[in-house]
Short mmCIF file of C-alpha atoms and ligand atoms in Angstrom, two decimals:
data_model
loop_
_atom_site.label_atom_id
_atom_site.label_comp_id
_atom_site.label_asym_id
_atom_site.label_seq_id
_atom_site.Cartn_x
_atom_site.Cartn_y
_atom_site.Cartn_z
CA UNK W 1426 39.66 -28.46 0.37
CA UNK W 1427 36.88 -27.40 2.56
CA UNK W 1428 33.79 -29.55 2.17
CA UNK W 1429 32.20 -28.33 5.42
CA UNK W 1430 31.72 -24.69 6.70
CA UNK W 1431 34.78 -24.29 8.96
CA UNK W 1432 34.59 -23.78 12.50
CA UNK W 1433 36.82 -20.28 12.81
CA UNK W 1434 36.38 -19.59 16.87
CA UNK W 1435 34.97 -22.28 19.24
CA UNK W 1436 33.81 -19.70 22.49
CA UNK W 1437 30.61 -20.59 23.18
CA UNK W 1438 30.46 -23.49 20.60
CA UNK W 1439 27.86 -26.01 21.79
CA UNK W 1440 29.56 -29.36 21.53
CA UNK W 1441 28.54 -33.31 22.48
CA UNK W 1442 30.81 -35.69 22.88
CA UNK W 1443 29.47 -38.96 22.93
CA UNK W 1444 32.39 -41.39 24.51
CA UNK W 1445 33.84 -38.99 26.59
CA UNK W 1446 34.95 -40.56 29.59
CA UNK W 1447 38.50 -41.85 28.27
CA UNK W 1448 40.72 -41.83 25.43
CA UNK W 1449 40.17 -39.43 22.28
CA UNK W 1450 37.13 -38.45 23.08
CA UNK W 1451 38.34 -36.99 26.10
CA UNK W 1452 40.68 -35.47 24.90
CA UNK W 1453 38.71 -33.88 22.35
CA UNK W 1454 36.35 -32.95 24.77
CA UNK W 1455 39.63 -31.28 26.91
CA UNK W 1456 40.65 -29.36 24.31
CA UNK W 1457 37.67 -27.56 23.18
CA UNK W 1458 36.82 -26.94 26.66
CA UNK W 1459 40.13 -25.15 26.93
CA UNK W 1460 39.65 -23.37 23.19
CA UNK W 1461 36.11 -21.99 24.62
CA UNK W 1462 33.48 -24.04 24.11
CA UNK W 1463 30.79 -25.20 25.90
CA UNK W 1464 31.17 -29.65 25.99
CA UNK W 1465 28.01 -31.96 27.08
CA UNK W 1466 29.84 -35.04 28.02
CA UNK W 1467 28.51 -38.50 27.71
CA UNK W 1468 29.36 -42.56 28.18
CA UNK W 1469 28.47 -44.74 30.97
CA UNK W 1470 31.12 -44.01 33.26
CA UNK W 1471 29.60 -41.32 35.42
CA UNK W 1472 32.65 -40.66 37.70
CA UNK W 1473 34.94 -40.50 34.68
CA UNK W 1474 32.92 -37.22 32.89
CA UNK W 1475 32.74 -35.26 36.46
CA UNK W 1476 36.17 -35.85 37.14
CA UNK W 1477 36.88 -34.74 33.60
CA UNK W 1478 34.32 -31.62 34.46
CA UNK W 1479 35.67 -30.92 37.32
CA UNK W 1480 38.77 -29.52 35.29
CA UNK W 1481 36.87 -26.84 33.78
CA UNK W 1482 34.29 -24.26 34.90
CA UNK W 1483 30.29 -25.57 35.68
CA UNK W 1484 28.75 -23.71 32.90
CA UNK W 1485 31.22 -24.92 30.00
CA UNK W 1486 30.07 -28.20 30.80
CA UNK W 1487 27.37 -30.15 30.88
CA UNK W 1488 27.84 -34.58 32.76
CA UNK W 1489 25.23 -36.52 30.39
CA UNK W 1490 25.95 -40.64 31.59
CA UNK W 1491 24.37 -42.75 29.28
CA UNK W 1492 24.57 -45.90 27.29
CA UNK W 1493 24.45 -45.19 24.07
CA UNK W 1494 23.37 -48.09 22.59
CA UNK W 1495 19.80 -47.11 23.44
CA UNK W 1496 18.44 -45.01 21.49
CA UNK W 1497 16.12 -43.50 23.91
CA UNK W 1498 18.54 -42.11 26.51
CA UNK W 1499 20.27 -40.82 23.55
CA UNK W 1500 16.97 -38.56 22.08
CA UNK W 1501 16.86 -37.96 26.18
CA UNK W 1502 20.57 -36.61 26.19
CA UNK W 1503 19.49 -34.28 23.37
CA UNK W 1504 16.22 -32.96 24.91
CA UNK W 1505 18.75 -32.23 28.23
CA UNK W 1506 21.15 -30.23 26.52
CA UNK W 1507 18.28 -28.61 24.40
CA UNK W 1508 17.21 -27.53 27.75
CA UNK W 1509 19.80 -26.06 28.83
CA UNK W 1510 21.67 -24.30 26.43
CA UNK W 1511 18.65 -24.11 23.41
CA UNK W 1512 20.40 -26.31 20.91
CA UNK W 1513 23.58 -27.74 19.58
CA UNK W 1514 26.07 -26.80 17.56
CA UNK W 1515 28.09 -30.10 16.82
CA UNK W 1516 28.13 -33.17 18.16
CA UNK W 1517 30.59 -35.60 18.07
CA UNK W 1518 30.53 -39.52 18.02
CA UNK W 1519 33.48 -41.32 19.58
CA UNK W 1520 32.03 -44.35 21.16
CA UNK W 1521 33.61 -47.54 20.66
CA UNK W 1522 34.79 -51.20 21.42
CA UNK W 1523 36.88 -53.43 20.26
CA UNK W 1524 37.99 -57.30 20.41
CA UNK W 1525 40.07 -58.69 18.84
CA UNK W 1526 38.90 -61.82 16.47
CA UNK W 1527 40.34 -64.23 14.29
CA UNK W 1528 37.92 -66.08 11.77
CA UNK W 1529 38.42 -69.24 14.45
CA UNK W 1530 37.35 -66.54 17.80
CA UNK W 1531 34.14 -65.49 15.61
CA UNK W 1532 31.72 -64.51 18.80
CA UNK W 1533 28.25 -63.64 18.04
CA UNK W 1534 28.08 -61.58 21.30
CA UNK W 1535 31.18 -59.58 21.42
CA UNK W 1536 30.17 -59.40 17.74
CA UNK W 1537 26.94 -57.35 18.51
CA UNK W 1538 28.59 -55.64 20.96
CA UNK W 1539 30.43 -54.22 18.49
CA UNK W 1540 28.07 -53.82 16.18
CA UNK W 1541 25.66 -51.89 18.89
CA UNK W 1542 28.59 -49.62 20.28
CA UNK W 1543 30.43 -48.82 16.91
CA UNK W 1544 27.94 -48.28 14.77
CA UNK W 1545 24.18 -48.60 15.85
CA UNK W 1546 25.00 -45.59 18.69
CA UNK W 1547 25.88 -43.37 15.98
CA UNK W 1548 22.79 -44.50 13.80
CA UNK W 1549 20.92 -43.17 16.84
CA UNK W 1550 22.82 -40.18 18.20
CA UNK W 1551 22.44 -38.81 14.44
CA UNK W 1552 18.78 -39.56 14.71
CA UNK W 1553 18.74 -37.74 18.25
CA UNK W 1554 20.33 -34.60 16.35
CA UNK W 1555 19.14 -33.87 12.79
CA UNK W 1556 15.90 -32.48 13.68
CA UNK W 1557 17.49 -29.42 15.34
CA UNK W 1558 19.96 -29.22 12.90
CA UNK W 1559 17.69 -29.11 10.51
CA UNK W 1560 15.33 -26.47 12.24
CA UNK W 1561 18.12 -24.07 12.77
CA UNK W 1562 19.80 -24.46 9.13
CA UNK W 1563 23.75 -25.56 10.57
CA UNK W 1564 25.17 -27.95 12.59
CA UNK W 1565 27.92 -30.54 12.84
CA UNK W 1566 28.49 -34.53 12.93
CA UNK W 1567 31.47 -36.11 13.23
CA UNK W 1568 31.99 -39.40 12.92
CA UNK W 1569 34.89 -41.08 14.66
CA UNK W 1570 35.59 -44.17 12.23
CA UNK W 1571 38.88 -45.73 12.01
CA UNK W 1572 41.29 -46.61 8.67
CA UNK W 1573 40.85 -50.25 10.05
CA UNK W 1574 37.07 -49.62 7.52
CA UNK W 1575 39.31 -49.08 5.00
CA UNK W 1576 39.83 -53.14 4.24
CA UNK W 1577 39.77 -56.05 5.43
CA UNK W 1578 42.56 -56.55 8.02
CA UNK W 1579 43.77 -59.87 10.33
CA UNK W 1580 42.46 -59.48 14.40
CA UNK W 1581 39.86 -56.72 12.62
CA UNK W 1582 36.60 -59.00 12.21
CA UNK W 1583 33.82 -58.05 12.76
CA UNK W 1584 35.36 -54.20 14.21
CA UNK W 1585 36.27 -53.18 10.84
CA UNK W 1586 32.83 -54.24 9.35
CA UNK W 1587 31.60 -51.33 11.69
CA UNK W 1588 33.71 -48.65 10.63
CA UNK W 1589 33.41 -49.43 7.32
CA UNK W 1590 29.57 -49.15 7.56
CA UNK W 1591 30.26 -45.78 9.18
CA UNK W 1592 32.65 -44.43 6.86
CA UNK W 1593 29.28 -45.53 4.21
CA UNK W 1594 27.24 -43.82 6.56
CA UNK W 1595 29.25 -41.06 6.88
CA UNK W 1596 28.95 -40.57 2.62
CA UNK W 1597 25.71 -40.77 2.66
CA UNK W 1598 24.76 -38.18 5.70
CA UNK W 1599 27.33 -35.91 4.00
CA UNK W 1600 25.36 -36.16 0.45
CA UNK W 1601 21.97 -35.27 2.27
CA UNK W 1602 23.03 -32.61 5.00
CA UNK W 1603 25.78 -30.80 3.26
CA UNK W 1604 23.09 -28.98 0.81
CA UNK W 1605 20.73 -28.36 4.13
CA UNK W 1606 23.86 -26.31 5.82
CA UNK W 1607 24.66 -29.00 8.21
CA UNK W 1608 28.80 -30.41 8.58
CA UNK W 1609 29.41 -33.81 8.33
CA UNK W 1610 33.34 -34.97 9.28
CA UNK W 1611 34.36 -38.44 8.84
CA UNK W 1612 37.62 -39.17 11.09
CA UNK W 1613 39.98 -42.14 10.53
CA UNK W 1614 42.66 -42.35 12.71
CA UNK W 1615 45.83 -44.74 12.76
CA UNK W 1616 46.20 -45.95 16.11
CA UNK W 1617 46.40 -44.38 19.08
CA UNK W 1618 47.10 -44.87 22.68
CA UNK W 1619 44.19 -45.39 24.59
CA UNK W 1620 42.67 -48.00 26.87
CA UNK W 1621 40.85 -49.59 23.50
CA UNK W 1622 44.24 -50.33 22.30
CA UNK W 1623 46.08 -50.92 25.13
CA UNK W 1624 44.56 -54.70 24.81
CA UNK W 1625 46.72 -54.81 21.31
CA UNK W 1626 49.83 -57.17 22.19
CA UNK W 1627 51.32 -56.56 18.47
CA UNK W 1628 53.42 -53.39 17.72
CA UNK W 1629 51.45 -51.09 16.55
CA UNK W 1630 52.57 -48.94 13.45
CA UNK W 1631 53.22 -45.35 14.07
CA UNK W 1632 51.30 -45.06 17.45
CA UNK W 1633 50.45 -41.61 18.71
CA UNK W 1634 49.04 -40.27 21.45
CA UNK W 1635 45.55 -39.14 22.42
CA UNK W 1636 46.07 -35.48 22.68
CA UNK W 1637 48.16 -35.61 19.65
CA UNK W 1638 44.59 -37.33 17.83
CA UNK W 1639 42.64 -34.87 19.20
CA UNK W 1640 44.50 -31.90 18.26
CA UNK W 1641 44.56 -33.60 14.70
CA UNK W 1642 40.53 -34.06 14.48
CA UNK W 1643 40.04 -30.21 16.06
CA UNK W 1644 42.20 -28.73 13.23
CA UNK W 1645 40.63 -30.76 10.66
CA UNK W 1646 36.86 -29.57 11.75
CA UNK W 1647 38.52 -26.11 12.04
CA UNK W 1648 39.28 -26.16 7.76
CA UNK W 1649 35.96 -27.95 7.55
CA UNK W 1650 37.60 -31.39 6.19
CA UNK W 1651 35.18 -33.58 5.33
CA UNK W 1652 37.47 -36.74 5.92
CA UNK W 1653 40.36 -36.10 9.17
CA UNK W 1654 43.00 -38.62 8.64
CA UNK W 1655 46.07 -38.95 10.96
CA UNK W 1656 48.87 -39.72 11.15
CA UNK W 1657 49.81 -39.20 7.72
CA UNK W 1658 52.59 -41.43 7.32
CA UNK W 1659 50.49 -44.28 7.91
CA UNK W 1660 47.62 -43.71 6.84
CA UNK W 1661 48.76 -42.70 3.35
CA UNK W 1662 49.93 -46.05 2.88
CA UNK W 1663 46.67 -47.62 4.06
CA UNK W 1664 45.04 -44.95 0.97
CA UNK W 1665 47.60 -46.47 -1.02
CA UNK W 1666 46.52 -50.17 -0.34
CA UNK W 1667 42.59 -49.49 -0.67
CA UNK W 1668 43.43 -49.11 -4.45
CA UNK W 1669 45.41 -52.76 -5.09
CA UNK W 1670 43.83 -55.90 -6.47
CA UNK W 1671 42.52 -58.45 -3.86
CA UNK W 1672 45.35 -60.90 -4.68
CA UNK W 1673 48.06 -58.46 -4.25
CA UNK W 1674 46.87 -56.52 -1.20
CA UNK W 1675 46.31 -59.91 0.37
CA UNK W 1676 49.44 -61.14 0.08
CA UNK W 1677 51.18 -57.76 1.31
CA UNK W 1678 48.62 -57.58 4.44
CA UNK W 1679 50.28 -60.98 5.48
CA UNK W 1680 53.61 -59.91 4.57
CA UNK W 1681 52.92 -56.93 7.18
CA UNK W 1682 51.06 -57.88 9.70
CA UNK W 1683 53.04 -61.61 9.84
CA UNK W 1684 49.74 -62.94 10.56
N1 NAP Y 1868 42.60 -45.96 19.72
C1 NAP Y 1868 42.73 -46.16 18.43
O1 NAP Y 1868 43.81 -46.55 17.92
C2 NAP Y 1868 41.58 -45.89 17.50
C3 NAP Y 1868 41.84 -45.88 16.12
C4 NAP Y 1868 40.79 -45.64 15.26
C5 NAP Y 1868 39.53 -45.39 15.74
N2 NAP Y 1868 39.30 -45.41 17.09
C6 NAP Y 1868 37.95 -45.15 17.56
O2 NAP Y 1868 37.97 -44.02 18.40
C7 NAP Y 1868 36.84 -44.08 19.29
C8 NAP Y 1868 37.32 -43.84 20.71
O3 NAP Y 1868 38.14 -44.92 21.08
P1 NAP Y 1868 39.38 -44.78 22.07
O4 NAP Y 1868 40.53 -45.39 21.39
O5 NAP Y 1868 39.47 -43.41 22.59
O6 NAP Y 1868 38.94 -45.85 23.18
P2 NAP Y 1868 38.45 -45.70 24.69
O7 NAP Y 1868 39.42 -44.90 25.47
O8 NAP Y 1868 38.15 -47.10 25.11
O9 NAP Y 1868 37.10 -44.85 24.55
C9 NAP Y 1868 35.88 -45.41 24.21
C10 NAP Y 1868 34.81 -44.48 24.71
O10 NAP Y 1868 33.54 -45.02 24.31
C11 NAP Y 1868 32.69 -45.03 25.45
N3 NAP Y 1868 31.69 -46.08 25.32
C12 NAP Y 1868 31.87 -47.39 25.09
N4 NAP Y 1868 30.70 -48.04 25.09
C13 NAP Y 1868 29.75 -47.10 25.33
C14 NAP Y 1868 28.34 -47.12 25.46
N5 NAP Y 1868 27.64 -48.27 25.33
N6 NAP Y 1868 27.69 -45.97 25.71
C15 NAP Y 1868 28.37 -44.80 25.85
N7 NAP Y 1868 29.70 -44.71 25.73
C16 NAP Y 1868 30.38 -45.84 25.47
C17 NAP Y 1868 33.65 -45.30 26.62
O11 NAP Y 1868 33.07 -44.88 27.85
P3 NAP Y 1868 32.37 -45.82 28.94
O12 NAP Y 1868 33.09 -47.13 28.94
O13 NAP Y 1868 32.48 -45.02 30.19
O14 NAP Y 1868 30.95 -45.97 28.47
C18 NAP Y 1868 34.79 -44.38 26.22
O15 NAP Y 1868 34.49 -43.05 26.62
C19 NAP Y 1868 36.23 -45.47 19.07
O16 NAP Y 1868 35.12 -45.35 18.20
C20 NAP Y 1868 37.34 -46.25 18.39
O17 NAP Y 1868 36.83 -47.31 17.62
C21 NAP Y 1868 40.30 -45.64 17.98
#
């Protein structure tokens, strides 16, 4: 069902991809570029987004570095690709890290790390973008979250506290904007291979590839989802889980994860 207005043709789109230098957000930002739209590309590795540029023609795309835990280069992104192509069309949150914790590894740095990266840099990049949305009447956020917000999960402290708080955040942009016009998409993916999980040493349950995510999260803003799950198989049976009583989805996320 179509929560959102869908996105029917993306040529000339205007599009920013926050965490675009590896992983899905790159590939995101790869495949709209191809489908036609123009991609302002932003994370802190500089040489990353050019050579991803590089790939595509000069005015499709638009090499924002920042760091966007601070919320002023993020407002500064926006005024930048306000000045250049008059506004934005959707932008698109994909920044992220991740350690793995156990209760025993708690760190209060890697912790707010986390909680900076994950979650505060989308508290800010929305900030940066409602007031043009607003002022024009549409718009688009999406929100890359994860299924590891869906519950508590072993080697997920502290990480799955963030996207839990965005998949919250997510509800509650989506009950404000959606009456004003503006999209909001919440995305949850399974895992995928990218350098954020290559650090995972466990196997990891119906892996997929980035391309593969990204083709899943362009389709889903295409039929203006307002949640993009993937891949199916999996994440069904996470859905499944969210709905059992603490003592028996305890026991089964020891059985599974043998932790
Ligand atoms: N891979 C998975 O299985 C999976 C599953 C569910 C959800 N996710 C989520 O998907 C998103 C993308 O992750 P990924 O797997 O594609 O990992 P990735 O390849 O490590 O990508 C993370 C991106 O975030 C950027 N980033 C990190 N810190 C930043 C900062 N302070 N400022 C600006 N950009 C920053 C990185 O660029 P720089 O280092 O150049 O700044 C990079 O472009 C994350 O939010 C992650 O939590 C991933």
């Amino acid at each position: 069902m179509s929560l959102n207005p869908p996105i029917r043709n993306w040529r000339g789109r205007r599009v920013w991809v926050v965490g675009a230098s590896s992983g899905i957000g790159a590939a995101v930002a790869k495949l709209l570029l191809g489908a036609g739209a123009r991609v302002a590309l932003s994370a802190r590795s500089a040489p990353s987004l050019e050579a991803l540029a590089s790939g595509f023609s000069g005015d499709n795309t638009l090499c924002l570095p920042l760091d966007a835990t601070r919320p002023e280069a993020l407002l500064r992104g926006m005024e930048d690709i306000r000045g250049h192509w008059g506004g934005l069309d959707l932008a698109i949150f994909c920044a992220g890290t991740y350690a793995p914790m156990r209760a025993w590894q708690l760190d209060g740095e890697k912790a707010r790390a986390m909680v900076e990266t994950n979650f505060m840099s989308v508290v800010h990049g929305v900030q940066a973008v409602i007031p043009g949305f607003l002022a024009q009447g549409s718009g688009g956020i999406v929100i890359i979250s994860s299924v590891a917000g869906y519950r508590g999960l072993p080697n997920g402290l502290v990480y799955g506290s963030t996207k839990a708080a965005l998949i919250n955040l997510a509800e509650n942009l989506y009950l404000d904007l959606a009456p004003k016009g503006i999209g909001v998409f919440l995305v949850n993916p399974g895992f995928v291979k990218t350098p954020l999980t290559d650090k995972n040493t466990f196997r990891m349950p119906a892996l997929i590839g980035a391309d593969e995510a990204a083709t899943r999260i362009v389709s889903g803003i295409e039929r203006g989802r307002f949640e993009i799950h993937f891949p199916r198989r999996f994440t069904a049976l996470l859905k499944l889980a969210r709905l059992l009583p603490y003592a028996l989805y305890f026991r089964l996320a020891r059985a599974a994860t043998g932790l």
